[in-house]
CSV table of N, CA, C and O in Angstrom, one decimal:
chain,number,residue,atom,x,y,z
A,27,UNK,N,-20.5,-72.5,158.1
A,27,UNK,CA,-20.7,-73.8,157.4
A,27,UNK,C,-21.6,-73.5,156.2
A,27,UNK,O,-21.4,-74.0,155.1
A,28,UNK,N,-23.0,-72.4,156.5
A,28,UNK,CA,-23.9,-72.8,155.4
A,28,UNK,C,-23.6,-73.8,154.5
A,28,UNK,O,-22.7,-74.6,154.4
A,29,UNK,N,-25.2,-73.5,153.5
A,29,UNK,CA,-25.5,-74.1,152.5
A,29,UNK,C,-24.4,-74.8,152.0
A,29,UNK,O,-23.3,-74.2,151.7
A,30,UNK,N,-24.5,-76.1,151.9
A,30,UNK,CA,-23.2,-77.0,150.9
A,30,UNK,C,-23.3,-76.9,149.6
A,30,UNK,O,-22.3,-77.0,148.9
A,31,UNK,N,-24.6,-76.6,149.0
A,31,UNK,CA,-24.7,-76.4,147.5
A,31,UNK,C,-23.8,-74.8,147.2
A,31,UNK,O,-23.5,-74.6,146.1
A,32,UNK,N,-23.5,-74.0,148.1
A,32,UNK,CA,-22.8,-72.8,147.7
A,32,UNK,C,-21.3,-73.0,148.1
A,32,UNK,O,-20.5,-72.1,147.9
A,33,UNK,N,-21.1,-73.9,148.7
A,33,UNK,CA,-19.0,-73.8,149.4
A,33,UNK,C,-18.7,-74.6,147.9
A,33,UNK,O,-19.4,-75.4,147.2
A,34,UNK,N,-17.4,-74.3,147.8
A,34,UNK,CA,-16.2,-74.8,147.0
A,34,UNK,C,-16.3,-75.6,148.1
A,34,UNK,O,-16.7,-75.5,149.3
A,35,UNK,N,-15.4,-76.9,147.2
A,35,UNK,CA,-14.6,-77.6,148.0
A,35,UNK,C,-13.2,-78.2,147.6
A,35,UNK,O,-13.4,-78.7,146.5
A,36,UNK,N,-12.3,-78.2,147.8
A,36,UNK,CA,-10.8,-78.9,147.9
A,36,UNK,C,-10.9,-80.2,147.9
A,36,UNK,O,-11.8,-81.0,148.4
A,37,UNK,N,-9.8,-80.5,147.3
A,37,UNK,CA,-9.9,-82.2,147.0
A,37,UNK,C,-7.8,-82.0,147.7
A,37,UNK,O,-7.0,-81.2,147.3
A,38,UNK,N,-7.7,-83.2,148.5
A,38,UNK,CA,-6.3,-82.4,148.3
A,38,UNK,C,-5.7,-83.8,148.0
A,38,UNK,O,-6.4,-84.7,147.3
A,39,UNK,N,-4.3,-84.1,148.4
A,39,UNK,CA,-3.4,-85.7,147.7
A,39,UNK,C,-3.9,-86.3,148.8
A,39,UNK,O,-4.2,-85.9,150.0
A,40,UNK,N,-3.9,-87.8,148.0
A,40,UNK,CA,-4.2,-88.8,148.4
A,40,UNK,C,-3.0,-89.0,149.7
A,40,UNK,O,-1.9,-88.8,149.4
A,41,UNK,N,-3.3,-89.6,151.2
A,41,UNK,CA,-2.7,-90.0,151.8
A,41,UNK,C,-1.9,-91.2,151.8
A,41,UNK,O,-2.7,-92.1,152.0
A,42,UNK,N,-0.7,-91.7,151.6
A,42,UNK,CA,0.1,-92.9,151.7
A,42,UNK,C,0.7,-93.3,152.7
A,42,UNK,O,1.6,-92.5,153.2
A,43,UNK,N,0.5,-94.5,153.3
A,43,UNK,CA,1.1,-95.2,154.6
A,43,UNK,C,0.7,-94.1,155.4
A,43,UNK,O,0.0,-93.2,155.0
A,44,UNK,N,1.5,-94.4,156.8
A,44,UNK,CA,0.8,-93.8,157.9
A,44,UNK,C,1.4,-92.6,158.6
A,44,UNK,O,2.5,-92.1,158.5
A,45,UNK,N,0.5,-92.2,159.4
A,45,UNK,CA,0.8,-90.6,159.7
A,45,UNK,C,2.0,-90.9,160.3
A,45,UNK,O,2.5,-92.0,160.6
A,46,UNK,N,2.2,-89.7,160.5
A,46,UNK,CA,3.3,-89.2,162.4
A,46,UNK,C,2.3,-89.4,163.4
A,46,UNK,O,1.1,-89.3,163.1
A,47,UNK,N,2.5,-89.6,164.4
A,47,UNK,CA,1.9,-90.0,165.7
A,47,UNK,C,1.4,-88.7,165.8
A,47,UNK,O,0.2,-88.6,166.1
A,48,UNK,N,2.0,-87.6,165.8
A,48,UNK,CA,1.6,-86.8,166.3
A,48,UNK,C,0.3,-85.6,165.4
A,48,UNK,O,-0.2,-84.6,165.7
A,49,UNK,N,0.3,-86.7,163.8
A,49,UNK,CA,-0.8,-86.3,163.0
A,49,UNK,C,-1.9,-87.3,163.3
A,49,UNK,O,-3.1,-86.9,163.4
A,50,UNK,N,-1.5,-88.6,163.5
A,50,UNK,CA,-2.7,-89.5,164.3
A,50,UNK,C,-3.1,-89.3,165.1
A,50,UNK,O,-4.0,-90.1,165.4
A,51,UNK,N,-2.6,-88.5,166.0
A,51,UNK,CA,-3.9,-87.8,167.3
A,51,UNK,C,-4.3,-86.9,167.2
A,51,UNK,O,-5.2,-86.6,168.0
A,52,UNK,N,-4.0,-86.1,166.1
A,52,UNK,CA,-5.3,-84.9,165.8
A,52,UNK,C,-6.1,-86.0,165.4
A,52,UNK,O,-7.0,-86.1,166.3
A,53,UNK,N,-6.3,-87.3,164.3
A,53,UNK,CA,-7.3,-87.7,163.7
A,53,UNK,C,-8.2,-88.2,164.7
A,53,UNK,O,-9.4,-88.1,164.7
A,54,UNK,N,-7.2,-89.0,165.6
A,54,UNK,CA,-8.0,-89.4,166.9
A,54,UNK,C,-8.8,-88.4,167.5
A,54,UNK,O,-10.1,-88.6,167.5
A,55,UNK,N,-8.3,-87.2,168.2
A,55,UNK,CA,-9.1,-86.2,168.6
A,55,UNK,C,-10.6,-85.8,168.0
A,55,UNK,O,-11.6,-85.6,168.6
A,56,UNK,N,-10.1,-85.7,166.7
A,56,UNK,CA,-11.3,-84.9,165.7
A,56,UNK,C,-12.0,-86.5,165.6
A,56,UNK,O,-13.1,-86.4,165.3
A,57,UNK,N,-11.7,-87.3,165.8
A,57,UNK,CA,-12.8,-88.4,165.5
A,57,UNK,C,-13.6,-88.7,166.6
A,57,UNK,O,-14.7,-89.2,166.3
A,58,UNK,N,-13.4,-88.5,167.9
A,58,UNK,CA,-13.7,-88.6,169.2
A,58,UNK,C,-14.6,-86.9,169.3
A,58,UNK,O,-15.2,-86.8,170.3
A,59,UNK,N,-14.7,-85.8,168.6
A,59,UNK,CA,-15.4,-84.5,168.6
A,59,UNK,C,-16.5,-84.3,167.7
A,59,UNK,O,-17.4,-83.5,167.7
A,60,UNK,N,-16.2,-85.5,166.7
A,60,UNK,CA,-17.4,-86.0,166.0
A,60,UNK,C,-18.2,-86.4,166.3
A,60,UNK,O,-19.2,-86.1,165.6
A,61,UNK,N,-18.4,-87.3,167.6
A,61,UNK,CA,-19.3,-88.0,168.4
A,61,UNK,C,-19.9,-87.1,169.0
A,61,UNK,O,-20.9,-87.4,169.6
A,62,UNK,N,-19.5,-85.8,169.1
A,62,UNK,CA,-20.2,-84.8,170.1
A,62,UNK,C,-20.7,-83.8,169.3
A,62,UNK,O,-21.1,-82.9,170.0
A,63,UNK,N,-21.1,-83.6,167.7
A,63,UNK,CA,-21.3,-83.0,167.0
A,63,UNK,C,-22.9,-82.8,167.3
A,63,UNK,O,-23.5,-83.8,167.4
A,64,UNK,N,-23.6,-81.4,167.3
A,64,UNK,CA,-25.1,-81.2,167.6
A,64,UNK,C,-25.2,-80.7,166.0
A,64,UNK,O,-24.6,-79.8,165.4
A,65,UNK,N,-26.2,-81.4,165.6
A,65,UNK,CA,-26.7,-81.5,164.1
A,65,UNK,C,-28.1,-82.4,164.3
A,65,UNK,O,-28.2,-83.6,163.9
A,66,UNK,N,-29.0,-81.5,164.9
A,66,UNK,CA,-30.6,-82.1,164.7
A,66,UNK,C,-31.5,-81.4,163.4
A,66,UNK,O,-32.8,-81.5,163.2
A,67,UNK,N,-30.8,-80.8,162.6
A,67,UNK,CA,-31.6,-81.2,161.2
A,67,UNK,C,-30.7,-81.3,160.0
A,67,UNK,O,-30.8,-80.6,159.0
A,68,UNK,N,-29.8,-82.3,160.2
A,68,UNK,CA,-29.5,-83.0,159.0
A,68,UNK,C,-28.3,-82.4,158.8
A,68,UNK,O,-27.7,-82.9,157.9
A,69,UNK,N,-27.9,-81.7,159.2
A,69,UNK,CA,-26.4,-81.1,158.6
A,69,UNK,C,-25.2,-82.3,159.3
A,69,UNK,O,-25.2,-83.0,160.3
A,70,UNK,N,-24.4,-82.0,158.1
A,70,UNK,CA,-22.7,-83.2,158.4
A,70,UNK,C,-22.5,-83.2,159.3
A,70,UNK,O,-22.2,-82.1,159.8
A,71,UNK,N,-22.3,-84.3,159.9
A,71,UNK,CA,-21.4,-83.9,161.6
A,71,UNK,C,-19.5,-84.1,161.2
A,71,UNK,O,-19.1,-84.9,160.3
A,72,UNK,N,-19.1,-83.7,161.7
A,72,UNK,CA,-17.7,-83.1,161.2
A,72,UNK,C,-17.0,-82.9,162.6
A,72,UNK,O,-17.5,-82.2,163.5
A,73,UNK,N,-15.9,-83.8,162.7
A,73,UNK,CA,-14.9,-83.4,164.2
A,73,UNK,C,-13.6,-82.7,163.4
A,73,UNK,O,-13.3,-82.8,162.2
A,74,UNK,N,-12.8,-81.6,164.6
A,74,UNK,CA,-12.2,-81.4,163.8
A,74,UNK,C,-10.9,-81.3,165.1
A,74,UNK,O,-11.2,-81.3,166.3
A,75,UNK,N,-9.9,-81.2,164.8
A,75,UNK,CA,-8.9,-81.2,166.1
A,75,UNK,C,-7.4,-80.1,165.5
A,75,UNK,O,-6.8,-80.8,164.7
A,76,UNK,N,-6.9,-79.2,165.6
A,76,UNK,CA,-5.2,-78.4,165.4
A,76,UNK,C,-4.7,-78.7,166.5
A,76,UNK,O,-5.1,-78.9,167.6
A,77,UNK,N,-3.2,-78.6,166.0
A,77,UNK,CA,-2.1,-78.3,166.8
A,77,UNK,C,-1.6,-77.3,166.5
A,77,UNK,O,-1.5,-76.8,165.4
A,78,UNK,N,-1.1,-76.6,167.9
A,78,UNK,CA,-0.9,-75.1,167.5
A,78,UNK,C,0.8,-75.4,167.6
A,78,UNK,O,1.4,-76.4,168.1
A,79,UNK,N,1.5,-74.2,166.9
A,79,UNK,CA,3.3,-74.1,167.2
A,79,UNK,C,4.1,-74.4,168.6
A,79,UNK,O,5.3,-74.6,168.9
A,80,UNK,N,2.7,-74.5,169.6
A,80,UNK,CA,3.6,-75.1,171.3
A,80,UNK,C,3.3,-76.5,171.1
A,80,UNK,O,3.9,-77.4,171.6
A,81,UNK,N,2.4,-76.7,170.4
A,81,UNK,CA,2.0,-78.2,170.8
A,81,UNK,C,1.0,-78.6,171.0
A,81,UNK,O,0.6,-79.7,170.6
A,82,UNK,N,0.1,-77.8,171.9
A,82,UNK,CA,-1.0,-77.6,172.1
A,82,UNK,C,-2.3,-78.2,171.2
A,82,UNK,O,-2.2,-78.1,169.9
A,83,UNK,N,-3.3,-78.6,171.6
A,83,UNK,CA,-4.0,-79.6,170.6
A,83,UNK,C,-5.4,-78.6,171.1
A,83,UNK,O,-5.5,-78.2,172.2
A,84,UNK,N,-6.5,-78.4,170.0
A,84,UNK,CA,-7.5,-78.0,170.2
A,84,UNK,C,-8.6,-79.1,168.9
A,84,UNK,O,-8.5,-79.4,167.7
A,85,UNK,N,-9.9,-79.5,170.2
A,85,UNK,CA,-10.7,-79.9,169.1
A,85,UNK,C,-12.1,-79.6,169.1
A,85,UNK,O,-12.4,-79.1,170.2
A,86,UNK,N,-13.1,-79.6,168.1
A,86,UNK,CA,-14.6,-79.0,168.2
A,86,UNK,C,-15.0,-80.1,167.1
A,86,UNK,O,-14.3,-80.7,166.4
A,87,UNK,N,-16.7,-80.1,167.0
A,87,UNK,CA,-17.1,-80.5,166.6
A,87,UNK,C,-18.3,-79.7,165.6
A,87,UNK,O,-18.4,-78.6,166.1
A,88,UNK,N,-19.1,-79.8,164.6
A,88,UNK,CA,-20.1,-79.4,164.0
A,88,UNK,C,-20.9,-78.7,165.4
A,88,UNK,O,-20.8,-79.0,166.6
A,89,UNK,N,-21.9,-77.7,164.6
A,89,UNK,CA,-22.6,-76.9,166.1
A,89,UNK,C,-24.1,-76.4,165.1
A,89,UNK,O,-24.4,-75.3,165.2
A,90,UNK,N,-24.9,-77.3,164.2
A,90,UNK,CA,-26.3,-76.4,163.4
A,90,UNK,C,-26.3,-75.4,164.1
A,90,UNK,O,-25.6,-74.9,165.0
A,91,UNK,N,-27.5,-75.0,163.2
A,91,UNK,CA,-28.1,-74.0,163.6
A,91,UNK,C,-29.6,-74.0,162.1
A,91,UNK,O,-29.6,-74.2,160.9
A,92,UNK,N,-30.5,-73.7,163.1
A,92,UNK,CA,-31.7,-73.4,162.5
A,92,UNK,C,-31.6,-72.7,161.2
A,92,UNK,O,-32.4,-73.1,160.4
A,93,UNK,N,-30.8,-71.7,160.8
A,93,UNK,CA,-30.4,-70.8,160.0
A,93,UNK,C,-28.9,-71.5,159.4
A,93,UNK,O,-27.7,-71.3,159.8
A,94,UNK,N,-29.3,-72.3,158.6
A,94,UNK,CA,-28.1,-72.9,158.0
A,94,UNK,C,-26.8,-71.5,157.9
A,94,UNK,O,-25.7,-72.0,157.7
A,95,UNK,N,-26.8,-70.6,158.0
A,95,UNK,CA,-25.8,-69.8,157.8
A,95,UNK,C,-24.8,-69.1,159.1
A,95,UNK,O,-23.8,-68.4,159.3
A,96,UNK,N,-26.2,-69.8,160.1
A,96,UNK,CA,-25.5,-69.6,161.2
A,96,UNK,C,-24.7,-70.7,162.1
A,96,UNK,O,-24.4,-70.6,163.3
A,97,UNK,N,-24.5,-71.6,161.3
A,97,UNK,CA,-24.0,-72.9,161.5
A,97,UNK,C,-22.4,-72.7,161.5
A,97,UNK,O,-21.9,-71.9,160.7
A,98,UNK,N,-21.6,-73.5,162.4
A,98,UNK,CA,-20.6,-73.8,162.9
A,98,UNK,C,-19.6,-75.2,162.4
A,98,UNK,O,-19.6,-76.3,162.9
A,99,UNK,N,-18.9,-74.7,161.4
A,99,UNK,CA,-18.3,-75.9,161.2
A,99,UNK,C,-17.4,-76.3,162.3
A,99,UNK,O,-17.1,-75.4,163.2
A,100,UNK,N,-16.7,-77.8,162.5
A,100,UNK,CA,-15.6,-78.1,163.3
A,100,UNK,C,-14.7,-77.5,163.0
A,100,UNK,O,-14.6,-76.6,163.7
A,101,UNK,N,-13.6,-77.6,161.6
A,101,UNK,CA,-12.4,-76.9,161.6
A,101,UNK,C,-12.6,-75.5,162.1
A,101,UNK,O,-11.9,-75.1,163.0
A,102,UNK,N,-13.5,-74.7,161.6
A,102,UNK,CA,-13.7,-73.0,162.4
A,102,UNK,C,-14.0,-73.5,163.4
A,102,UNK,O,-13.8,-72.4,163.9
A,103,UNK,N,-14.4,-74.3,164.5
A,103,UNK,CA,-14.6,-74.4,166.0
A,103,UNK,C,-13.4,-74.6,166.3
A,103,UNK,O,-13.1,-74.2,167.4
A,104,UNK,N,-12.6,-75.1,165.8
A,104,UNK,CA,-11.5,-75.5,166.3
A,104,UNK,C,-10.4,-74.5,166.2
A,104,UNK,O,-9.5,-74.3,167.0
A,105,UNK,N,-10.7,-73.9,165.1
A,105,UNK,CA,-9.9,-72.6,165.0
A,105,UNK,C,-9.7,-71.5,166.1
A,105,UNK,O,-8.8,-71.0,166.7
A,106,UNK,N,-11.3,-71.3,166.1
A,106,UNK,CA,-11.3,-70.3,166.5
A,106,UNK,C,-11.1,-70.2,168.4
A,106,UNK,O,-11.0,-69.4,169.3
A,107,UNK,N,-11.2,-71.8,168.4
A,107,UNK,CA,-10.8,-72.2,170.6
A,107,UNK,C,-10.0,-72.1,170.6
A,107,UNK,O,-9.6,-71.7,171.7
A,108,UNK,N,-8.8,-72.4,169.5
A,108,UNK,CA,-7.3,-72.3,170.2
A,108,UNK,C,-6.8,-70.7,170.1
A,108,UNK,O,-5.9,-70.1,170.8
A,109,UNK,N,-7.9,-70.0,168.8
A,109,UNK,CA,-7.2,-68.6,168.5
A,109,UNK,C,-7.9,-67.8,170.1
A,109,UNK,O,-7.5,-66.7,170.5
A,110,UNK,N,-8.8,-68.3,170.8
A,110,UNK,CA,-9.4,-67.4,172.3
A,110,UNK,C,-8.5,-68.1,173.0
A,110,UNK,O,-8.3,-67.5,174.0
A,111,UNK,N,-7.7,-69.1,172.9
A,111,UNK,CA,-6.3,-69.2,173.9
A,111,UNK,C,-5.6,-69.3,173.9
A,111,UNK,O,-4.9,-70.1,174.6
A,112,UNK,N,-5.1,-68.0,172.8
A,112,UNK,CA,-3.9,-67.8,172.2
A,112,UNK,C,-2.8,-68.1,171.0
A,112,UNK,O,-1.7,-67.7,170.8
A,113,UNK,N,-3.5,-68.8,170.6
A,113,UNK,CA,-2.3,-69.7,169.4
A,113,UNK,C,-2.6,-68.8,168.7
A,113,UNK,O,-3.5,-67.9,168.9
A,114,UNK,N,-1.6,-68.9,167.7
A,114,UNK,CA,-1.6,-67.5,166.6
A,114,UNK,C,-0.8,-68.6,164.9
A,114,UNK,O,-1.2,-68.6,163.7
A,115,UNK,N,0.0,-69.2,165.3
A,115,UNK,CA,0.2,-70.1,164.4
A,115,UNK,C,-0.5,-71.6,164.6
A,115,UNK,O,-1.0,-71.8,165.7
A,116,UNK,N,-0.5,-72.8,163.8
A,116,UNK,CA,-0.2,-73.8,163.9
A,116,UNK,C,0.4,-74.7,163.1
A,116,UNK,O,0.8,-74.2,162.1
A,117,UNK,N,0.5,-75.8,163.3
A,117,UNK,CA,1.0,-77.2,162.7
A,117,UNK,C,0.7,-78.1,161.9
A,117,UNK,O,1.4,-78.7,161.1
A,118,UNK,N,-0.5,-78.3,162.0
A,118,UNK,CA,-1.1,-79.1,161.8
A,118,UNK,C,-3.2,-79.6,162.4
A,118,UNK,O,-3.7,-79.6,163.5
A,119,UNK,N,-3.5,-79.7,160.8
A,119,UNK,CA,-5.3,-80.0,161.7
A,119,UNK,C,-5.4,-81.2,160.9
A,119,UNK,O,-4.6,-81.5,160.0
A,120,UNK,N,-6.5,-81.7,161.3
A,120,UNK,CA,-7.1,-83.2,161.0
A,120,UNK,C,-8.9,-82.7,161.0
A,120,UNK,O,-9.4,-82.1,162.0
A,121,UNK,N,-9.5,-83.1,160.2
A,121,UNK,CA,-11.1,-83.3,159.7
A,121,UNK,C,-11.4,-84.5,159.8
A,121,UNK,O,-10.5,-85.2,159.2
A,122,UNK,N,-12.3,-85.1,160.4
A,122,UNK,CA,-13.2,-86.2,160.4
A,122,UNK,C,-14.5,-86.0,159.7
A,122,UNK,O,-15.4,-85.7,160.5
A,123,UNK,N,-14.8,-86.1,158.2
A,123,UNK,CA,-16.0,-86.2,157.9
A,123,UNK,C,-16.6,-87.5,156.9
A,123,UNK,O,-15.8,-88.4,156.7
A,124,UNK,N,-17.5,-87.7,156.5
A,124,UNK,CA,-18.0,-88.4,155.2
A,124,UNK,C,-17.6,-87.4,154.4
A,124,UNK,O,-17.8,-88.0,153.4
A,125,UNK,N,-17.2,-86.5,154.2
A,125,UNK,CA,-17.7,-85.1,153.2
A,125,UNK,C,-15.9,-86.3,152.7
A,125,UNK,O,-15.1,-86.9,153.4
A,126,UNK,N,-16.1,-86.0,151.0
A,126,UNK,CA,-14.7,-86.2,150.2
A,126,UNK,C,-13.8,-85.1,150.1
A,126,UNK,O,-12.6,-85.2,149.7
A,127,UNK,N,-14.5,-83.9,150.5
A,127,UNK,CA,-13.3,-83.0,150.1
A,127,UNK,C,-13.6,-81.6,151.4
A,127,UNK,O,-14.6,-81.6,152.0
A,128,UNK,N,-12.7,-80.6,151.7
A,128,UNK,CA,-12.8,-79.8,152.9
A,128,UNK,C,-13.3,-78.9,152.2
A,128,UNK,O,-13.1,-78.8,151.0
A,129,UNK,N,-14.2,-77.7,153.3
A,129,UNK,CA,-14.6,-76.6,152.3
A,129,UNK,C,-13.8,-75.3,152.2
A,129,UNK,O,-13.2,-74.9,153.2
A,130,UNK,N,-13.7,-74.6,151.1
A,130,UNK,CA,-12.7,-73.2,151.0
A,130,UNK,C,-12.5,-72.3,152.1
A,130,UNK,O,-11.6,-71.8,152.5
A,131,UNK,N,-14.4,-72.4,152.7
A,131,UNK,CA,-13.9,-71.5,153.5
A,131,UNK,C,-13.3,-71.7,154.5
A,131,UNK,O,-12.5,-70.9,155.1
A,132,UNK,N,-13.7,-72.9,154.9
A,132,UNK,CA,-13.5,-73.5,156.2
A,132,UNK,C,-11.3,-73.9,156.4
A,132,UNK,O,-10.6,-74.3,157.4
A,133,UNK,N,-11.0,-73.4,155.0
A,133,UNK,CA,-9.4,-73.9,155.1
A,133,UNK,C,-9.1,-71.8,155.0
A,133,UNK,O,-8.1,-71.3,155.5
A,134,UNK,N,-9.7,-71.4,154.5
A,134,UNK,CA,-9.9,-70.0,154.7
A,134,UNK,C,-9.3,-69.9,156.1
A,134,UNK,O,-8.1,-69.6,156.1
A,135,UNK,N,-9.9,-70.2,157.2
A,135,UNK,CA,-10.4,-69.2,158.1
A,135,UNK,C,-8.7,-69.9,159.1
A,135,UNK,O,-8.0,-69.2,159.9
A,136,UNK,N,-8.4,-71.2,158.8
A,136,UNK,CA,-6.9,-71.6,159.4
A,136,UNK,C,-5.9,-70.9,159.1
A,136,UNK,O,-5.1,-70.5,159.9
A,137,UNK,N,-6.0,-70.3,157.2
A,137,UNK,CA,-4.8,-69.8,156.6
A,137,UNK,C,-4.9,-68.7,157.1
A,137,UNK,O,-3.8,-68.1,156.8
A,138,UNK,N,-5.7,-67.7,157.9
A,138,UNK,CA,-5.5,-66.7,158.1
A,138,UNK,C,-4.5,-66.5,159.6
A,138,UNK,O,-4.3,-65.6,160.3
A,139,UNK,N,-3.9,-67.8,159.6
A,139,UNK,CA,-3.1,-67.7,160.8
A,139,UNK,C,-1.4,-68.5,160.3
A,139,UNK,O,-0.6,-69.1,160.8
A,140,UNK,N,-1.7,-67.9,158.7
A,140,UNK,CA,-0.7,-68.4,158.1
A,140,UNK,C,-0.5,-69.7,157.5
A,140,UNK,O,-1.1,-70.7,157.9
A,141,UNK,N,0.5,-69.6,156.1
A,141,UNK,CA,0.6,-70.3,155.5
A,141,UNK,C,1.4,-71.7,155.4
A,141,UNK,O,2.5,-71.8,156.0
A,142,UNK,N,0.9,-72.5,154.8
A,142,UNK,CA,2.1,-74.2,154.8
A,142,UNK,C,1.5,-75.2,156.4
A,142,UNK,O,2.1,-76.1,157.0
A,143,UNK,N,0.1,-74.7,156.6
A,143,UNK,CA,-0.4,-75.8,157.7
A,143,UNK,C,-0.8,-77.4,156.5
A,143,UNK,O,-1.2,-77.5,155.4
A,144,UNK,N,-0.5,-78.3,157.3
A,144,UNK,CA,-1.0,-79.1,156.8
A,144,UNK,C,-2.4,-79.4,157.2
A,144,UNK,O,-2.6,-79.1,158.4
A,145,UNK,N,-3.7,-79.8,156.4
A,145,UNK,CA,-4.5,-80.7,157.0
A,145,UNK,C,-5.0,-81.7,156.4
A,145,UNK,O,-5.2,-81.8,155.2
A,146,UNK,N,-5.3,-83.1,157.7
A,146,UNK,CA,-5.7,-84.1,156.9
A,146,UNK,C,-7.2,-84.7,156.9
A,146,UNK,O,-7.6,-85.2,158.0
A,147,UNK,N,-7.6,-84.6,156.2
A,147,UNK,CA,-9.2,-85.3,156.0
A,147,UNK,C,-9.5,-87.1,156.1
A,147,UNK,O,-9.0,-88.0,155.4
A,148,UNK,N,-10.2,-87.1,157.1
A,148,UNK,CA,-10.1,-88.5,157.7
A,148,UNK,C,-11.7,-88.8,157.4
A,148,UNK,O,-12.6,-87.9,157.5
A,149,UNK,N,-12.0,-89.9,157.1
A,149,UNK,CA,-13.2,-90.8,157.1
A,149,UNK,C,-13.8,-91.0,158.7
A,149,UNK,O,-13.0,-90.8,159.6
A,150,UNK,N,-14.8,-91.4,158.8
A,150,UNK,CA,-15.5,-91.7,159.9
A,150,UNK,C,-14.6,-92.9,160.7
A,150,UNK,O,-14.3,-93.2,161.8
A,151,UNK,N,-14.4,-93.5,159.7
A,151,UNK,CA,-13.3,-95.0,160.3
A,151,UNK,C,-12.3,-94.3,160.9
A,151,UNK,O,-12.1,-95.0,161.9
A,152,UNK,N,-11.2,-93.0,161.0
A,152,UNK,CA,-10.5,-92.4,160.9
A,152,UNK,C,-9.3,-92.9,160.7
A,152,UNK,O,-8.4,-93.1,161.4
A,153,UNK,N,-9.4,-93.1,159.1
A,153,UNK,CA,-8.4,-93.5,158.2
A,153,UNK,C,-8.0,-92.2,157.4
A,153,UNK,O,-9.1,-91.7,157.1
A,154,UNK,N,-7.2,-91.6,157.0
A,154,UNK,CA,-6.9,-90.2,156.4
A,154,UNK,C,-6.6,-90.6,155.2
A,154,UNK,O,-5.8,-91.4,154.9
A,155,UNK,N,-7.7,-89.8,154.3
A,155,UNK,CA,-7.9,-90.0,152.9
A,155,UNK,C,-7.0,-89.2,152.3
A,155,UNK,O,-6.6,-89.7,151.3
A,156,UNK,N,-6.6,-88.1,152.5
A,156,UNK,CA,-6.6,-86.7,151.6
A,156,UNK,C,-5.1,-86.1,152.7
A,156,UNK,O,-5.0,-86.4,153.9
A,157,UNK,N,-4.4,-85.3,152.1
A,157,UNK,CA,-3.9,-84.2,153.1
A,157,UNK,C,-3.6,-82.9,152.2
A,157,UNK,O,-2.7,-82.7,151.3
A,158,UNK,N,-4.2,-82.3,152.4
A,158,UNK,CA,-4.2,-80.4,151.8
A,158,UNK,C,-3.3,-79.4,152.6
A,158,UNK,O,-3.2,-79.5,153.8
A,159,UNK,N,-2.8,-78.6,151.9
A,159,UNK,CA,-1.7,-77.7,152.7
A,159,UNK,C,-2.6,-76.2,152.2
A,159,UNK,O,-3.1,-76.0,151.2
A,160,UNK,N,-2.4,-75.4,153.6
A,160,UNK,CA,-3.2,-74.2,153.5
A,160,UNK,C,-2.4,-73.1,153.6
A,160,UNK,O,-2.8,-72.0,153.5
């Protein structure tokens, strides 16, 4: 996660009318991992939820850390639980943040499991603002 004054961030298209059901429960997921986000000095709480190529749904939340650089965003929590149980591709992720746009690295670390995922960036309300392809 570190420092936000050093990540790029992505802006991606504006979302129109409503998901696939099956993109509105990642947002549901990641909006419900948000509530569980541990951030006791001030960093974004951020839920984040993928679907892997079976179907399979994985979600995490923000994780501080005293050492802002040792900080854990949700999309890499999320990444990285479904890649320790095996997924190798996926489908689709959904972000829950205030943040307006996702960060490079944090869409980095999905694409490394290949390209043309969608993800959608959802508001706290979890209305999906944005959808970026990685």
């Amino acid at each position: 996660m570190g420092s936000e004054a050093n990540q790029i961030m992505l802006a991606g298209e504006p979302v129109t009318g409503e998901l696939a059901a099956e993109d509105a429960k990642l947002v549901v997921l990641a909006r419900s991992a948000r509530l569980r986000a541990y951030t006791p000095r001030g960093e974004r709480p951020e839920g984040a939820a993928v679907r892997d190529t079976d179907g399979r749904t994985y979600a995490a939340a923000t994780v501080g850390h005293a050492r802002p650089e040792l900080a854990t965003a949700a999309l890499r929590a999320a990444v990285a639980a479904a890649a320790a149980s095996g997924a190798r591709r996926f489908e689709a992720a959904a972000v829950v943040s205030e943040a307006g746009q996702l960060a490079a690295d944090d869409l980095a670390v999905l694409a490394e499991f290949g390209e043309g995922t969608p993800v959608f960036l959802a508001g706290p309300d979890g209305v999906a603002r944005t959808r970026t392809t990685v």
